[in-house]
Structures are given as structure tokens and as C-alpha cells.
Short mmCIF file of N, CA and C in Angstrom, two decimals:
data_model
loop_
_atom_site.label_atom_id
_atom_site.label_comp_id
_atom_site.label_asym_id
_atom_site.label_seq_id
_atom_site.Cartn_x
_atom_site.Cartn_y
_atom_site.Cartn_z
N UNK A 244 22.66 -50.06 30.42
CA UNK A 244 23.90 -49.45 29.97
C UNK A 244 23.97 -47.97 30.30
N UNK A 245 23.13 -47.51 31.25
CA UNK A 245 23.35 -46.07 31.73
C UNK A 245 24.37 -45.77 32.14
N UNK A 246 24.71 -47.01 33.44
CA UNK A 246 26.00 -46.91 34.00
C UNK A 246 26.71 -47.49 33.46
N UNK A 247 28.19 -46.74 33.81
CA UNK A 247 29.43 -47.56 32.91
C UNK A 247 29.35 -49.09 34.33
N UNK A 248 29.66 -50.14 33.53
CA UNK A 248 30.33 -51.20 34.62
C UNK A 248 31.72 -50.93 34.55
N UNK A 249 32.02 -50.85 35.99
CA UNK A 249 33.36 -50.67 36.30
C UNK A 249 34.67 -51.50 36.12
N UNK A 250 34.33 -52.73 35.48
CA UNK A 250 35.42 -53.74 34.49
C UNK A 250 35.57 -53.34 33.22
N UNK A 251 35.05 -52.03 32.89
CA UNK A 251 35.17 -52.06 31.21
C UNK A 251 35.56 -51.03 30.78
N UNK A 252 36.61 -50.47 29.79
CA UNK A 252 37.04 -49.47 29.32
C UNK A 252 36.19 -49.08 28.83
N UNK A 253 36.92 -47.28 28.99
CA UNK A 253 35.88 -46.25 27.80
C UNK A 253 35.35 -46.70 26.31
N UNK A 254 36.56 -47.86 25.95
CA UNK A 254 36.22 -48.00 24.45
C UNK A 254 35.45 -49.44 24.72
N UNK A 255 35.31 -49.52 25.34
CA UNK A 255 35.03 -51.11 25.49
C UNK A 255 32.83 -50.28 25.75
N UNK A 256 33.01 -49.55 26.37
CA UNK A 256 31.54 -49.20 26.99
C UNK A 256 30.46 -48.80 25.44
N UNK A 257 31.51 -47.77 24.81
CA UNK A 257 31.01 -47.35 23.58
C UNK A 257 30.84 -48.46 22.39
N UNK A 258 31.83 -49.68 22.35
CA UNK A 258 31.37 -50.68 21.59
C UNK A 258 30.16 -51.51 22.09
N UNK A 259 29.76 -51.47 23.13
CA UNK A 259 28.60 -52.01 23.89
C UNK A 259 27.46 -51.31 23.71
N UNK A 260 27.66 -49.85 23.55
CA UNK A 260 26.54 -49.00 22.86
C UNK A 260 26.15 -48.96 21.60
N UNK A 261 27.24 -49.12 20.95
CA UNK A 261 26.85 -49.16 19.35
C UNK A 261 26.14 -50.66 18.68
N UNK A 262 26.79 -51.36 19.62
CA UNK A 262 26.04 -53.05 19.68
C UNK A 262 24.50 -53.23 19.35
N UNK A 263 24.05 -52.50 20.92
CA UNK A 263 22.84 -52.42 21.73
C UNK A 263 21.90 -51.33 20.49
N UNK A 264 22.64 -50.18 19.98
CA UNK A 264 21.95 -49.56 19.04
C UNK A 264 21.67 -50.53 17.83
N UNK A 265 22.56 -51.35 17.04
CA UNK A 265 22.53 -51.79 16.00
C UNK A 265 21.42 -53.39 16.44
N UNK A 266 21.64 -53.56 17.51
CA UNK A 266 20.68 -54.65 17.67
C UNK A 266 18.95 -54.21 17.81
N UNK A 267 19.02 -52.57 18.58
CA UNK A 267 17.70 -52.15 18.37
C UNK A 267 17.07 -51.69 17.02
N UNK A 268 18.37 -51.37 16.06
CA UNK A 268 17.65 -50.95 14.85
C UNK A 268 17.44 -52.66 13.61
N UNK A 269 17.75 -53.05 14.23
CA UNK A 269 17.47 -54.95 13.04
C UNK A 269 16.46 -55.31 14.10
N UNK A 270 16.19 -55.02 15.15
CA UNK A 270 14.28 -55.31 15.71
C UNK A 270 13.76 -54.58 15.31
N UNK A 271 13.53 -53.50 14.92
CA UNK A 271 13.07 -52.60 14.52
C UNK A 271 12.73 -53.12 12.84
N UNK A 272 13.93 -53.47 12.12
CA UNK A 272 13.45 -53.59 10.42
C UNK A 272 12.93 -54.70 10.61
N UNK A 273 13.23 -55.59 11.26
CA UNK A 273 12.84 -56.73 11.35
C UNK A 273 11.38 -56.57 11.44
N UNK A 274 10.40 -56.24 12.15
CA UNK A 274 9.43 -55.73 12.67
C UNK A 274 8.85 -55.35 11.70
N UNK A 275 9.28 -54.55 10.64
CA UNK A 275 8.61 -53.52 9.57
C UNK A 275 8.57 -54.42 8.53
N UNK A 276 9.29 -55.15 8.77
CA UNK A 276 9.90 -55.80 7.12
C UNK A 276 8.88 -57.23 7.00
N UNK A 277 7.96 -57.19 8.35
CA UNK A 277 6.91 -58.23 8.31
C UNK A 277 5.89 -57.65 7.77
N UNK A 278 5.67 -56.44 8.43
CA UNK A 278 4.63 -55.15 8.45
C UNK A 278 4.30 -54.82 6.65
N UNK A 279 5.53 -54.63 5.90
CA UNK A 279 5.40 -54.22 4.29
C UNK A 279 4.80 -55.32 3.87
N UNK A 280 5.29 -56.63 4.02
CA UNK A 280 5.11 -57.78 3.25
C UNK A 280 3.50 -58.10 3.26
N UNK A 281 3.31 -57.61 4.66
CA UNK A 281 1.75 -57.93 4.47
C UNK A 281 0.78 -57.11 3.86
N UNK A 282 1.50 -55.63 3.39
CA UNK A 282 1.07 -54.45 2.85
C UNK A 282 0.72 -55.10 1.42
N UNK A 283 2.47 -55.55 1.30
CA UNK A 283 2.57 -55.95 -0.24
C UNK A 283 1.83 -57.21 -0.87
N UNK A 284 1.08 -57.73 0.05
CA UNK A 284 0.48 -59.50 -0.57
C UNK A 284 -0.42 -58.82 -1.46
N UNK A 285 -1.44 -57.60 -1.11
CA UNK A 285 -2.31 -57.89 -1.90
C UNK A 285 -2.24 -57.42 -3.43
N UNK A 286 -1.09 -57.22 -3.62
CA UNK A 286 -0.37 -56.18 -4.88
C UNK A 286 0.20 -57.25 -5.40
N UNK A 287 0.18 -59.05 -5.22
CA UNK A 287 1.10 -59.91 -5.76
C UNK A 287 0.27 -60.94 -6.42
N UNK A 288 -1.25 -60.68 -5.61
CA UNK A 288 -2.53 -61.15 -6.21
C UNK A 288 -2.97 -61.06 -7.63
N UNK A 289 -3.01 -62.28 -8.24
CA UNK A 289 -3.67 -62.17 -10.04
C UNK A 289 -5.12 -61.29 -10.21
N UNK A 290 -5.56 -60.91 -9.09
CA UNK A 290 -7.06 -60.15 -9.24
C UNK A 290 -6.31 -58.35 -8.97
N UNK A 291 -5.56 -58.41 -8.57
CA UNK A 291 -4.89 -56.94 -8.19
C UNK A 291 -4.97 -55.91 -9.47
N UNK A 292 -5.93 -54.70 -9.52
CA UNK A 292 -5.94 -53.82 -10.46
C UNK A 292 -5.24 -52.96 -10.68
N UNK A 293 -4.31 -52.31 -9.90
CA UNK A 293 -3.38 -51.41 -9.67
C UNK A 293 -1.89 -51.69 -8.91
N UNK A 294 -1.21 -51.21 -9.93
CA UNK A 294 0.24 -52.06 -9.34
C UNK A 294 1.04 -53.21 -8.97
N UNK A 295 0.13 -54.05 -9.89
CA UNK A 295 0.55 -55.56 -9.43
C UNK A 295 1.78 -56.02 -9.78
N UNK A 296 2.38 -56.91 -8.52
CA UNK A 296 3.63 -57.29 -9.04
C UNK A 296 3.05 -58.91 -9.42
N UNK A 297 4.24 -58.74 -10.49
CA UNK A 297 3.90 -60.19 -11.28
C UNK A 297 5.02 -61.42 -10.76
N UNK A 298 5.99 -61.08 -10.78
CA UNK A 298 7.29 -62.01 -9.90
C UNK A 298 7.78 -62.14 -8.50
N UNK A 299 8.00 -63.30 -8.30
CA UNK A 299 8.81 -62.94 -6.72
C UNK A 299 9.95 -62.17 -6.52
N UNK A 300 10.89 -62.26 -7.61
CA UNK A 300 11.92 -61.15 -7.22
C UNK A 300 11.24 -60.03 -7.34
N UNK A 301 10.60 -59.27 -8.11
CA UNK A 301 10.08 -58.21 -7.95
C UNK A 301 9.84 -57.79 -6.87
N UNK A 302 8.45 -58.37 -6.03
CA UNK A 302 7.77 -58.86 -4.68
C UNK A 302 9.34 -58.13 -3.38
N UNK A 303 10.27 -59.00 -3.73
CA UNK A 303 11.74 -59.48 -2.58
C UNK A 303 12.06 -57.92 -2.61
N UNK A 304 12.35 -57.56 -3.90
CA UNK A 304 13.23 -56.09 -4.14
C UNK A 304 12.37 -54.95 -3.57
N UNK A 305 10.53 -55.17 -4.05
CA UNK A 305 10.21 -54.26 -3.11
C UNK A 305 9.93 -53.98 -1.97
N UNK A 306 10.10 -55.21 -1.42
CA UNK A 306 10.13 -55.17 0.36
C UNK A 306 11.02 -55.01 0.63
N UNK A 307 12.00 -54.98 0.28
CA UNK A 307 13.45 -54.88 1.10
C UNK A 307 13.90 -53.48 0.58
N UNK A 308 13.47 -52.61 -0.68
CA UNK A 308 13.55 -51.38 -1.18
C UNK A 308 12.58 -50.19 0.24
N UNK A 309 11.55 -50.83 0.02
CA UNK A 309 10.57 -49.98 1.43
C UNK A 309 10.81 -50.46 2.69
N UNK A 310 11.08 -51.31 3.42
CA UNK A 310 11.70 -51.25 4.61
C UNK A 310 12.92 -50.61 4.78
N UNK A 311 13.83 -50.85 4.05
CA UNK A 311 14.78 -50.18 4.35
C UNK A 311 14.49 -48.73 4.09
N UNK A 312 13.90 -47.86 3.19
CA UNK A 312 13.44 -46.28 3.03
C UNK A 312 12.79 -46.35 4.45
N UNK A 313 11.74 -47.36 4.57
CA UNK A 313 10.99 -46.70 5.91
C UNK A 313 12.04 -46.09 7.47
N UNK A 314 12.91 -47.27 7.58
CA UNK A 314 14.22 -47.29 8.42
C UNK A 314 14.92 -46.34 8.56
N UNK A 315 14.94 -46.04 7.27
CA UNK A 315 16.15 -44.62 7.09
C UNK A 315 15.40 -43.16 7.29
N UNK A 316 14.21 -42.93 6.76
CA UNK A 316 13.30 -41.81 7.44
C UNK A 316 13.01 -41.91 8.99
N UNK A 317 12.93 -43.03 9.41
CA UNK A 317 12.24 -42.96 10.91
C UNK A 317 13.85 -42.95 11.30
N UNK A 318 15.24 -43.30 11.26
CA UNK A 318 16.09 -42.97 11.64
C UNK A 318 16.92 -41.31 11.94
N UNK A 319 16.06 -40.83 10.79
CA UNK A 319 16.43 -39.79 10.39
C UNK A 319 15.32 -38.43 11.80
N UNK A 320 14.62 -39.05 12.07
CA UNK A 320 13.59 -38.37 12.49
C UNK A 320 14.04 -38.86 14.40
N UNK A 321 14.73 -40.11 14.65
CA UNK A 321 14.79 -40.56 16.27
C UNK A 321 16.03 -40.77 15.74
N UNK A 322 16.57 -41.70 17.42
CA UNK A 322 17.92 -42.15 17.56
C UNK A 322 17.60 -43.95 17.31
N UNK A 323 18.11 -44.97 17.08
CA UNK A 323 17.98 -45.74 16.74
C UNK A 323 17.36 -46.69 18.31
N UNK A 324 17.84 -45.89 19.32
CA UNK A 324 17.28 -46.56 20.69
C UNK A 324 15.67 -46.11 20.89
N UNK A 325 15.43 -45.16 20.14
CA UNK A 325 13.79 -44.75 20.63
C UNK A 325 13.14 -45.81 19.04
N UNK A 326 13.44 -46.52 18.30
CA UNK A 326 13.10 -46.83 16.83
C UNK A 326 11.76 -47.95 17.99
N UNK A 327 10.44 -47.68 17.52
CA UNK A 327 9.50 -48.51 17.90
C UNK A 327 8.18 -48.64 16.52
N UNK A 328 7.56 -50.20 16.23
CA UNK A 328 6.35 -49.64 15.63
C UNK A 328 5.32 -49.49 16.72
N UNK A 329 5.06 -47.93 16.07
CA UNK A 329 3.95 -47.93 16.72
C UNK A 329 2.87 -47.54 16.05
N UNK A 330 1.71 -46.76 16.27
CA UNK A 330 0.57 -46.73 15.03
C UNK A 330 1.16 -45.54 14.42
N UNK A 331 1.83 -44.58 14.90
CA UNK A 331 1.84 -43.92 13.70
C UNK A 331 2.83 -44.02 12.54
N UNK A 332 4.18 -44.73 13.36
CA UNK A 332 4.98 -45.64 12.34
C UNK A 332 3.97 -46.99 10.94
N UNK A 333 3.54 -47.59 11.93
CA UNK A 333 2.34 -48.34 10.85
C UNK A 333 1.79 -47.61 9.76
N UNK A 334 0.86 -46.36 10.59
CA UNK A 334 0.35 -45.88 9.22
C UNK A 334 1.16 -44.67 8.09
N UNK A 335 1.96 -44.39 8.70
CA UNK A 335 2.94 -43.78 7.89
C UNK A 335 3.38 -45.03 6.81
N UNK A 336 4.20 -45.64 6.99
CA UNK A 336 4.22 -46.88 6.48
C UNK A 336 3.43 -46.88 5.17
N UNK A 337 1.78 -47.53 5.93
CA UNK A 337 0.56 -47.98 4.84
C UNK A 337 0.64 -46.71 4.18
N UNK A 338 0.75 -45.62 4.30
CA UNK A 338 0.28 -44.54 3.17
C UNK A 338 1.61 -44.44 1.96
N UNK A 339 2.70 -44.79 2.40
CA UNK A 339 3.91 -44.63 1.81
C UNK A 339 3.81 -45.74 1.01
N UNK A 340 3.24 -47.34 1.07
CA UNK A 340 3.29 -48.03 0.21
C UNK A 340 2.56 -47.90 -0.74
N UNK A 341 0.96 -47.55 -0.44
CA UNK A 341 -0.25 -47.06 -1.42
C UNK A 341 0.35 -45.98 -1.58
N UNK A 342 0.87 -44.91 -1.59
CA UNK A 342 1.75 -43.53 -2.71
C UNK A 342 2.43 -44.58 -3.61
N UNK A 343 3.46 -45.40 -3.41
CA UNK A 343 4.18 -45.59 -4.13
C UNK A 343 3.97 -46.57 -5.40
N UNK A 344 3.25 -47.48 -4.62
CA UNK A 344 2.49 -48.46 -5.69
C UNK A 344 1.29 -47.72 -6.50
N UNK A 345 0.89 -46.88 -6.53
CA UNK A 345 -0.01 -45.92 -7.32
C UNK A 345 0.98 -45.40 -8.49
N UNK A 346 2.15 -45.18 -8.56
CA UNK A 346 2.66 -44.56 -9.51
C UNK A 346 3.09 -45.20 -10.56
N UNK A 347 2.84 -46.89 -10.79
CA UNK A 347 3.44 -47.59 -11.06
C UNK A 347 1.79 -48.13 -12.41
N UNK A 348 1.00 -47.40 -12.05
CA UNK A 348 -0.05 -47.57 -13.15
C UNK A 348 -0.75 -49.41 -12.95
N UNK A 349 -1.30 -50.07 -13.80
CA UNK A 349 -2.00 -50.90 -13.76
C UNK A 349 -0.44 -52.67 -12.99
N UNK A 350 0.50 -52.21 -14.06
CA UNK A 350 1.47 -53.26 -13.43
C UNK A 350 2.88 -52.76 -13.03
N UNK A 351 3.29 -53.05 -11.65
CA UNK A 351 4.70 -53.01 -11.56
C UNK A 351 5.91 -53.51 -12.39
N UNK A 352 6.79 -52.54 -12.61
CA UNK A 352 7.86 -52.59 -13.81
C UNK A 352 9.01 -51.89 -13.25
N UNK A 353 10.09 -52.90 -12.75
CA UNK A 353 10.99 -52.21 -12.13
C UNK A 353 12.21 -51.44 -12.98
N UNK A 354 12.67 -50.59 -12.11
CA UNK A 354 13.22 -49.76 -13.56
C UNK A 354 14.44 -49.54 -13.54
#
């Protein structure tokens, strides 16, 4: 999509861009939103000492609460066409879930 194709209006080119953006940023959560869940298993575990979630909705709300924060910082930081995981997206990520699940004391309690 560098070049315009020459069958397609100005407005027609820019809806093809915003497409191509919105399709790179749902690979992108998509991607992450596997990435948390596997963050989050071990926090859903009956042996879990710190921060455990006890329900599946709980579990749902906080994966879909931290992917989407993760999304919106790394959006905030690129354009939605450069959005990649890469390791330092990953470990940004892992440190942001262990911050957050730390504050939450022995059990998660949504508020």
C-alpha cells in the first residue's frame, strides 16, 4: 500500500489504510492476549500464594483488562503498523502483570 493503485480514489486508498492498520493492531492483541493468559494461569492455580484469582470471570476480566492496557501503551509509544511482540514487548508485559497482581495481596478482589 505504498503506492496508490491507480483504480482507487483518494478516499477509497485511506479506507484501505485504516483497514490494514486496524487489522495490524487485532494481530497484534491477538498475539498478547495469548501471551497474558499464559502469564495469568499460574495466578488461577489453588496452590497460588499471592494474588490468586478464584473465578473464571475474574480470570476473563483480567485478561482482557491487561491486554488491552498493554495495547494502548505500546500504541501510544508506535504507530499501529510497527505494533510487533517482540522480547521487549514480552517482558514489559511479564513485569506489568507481576506489578499488578502484587497489589492485590494474598487474593484477587475485583473492585
Amino acid at each position: 500500500l505504498s503506492r496508490p493503485l491507480p483504480f482507487l480514489s483518494n478516499n477509497a486508498h485511506a479506507v484501505c489504510f485504516i483497514l490494514f492498520q486496524r487489522r495490524r493492531r487485532d494481530e497484534f492483541r491477538s498475539k498478547l492476549s495469548i501471551f497474558v493468559v499464559s502469564l495469568l494461569n499460574p495466578y488461577h492455580k489453588v496452590d497460588c500464594r499471592q494474588g490468586r484469582i478464584t473465578c473464571s470471570e475474574d480470570f476473563k476480566f483480567l485478561a482482557r483488562k491487561l491486554t488491552h492496557g498493554v495495547v494502548d501503551k505500546e500504541l501510544q509509544r508506535k504507530s499501529a503498523l510497527e505494533l510487533e511482540m517482540s522480547d521487549s514487548v514480552r517482558f514489559k508485559t511479564q513485569e506489568f502483570v507481576k506489578a499488578y497482581m502484587k497489589k492485590f495481596g494474598k487474593e484477587y478482589r475485583r473492585a
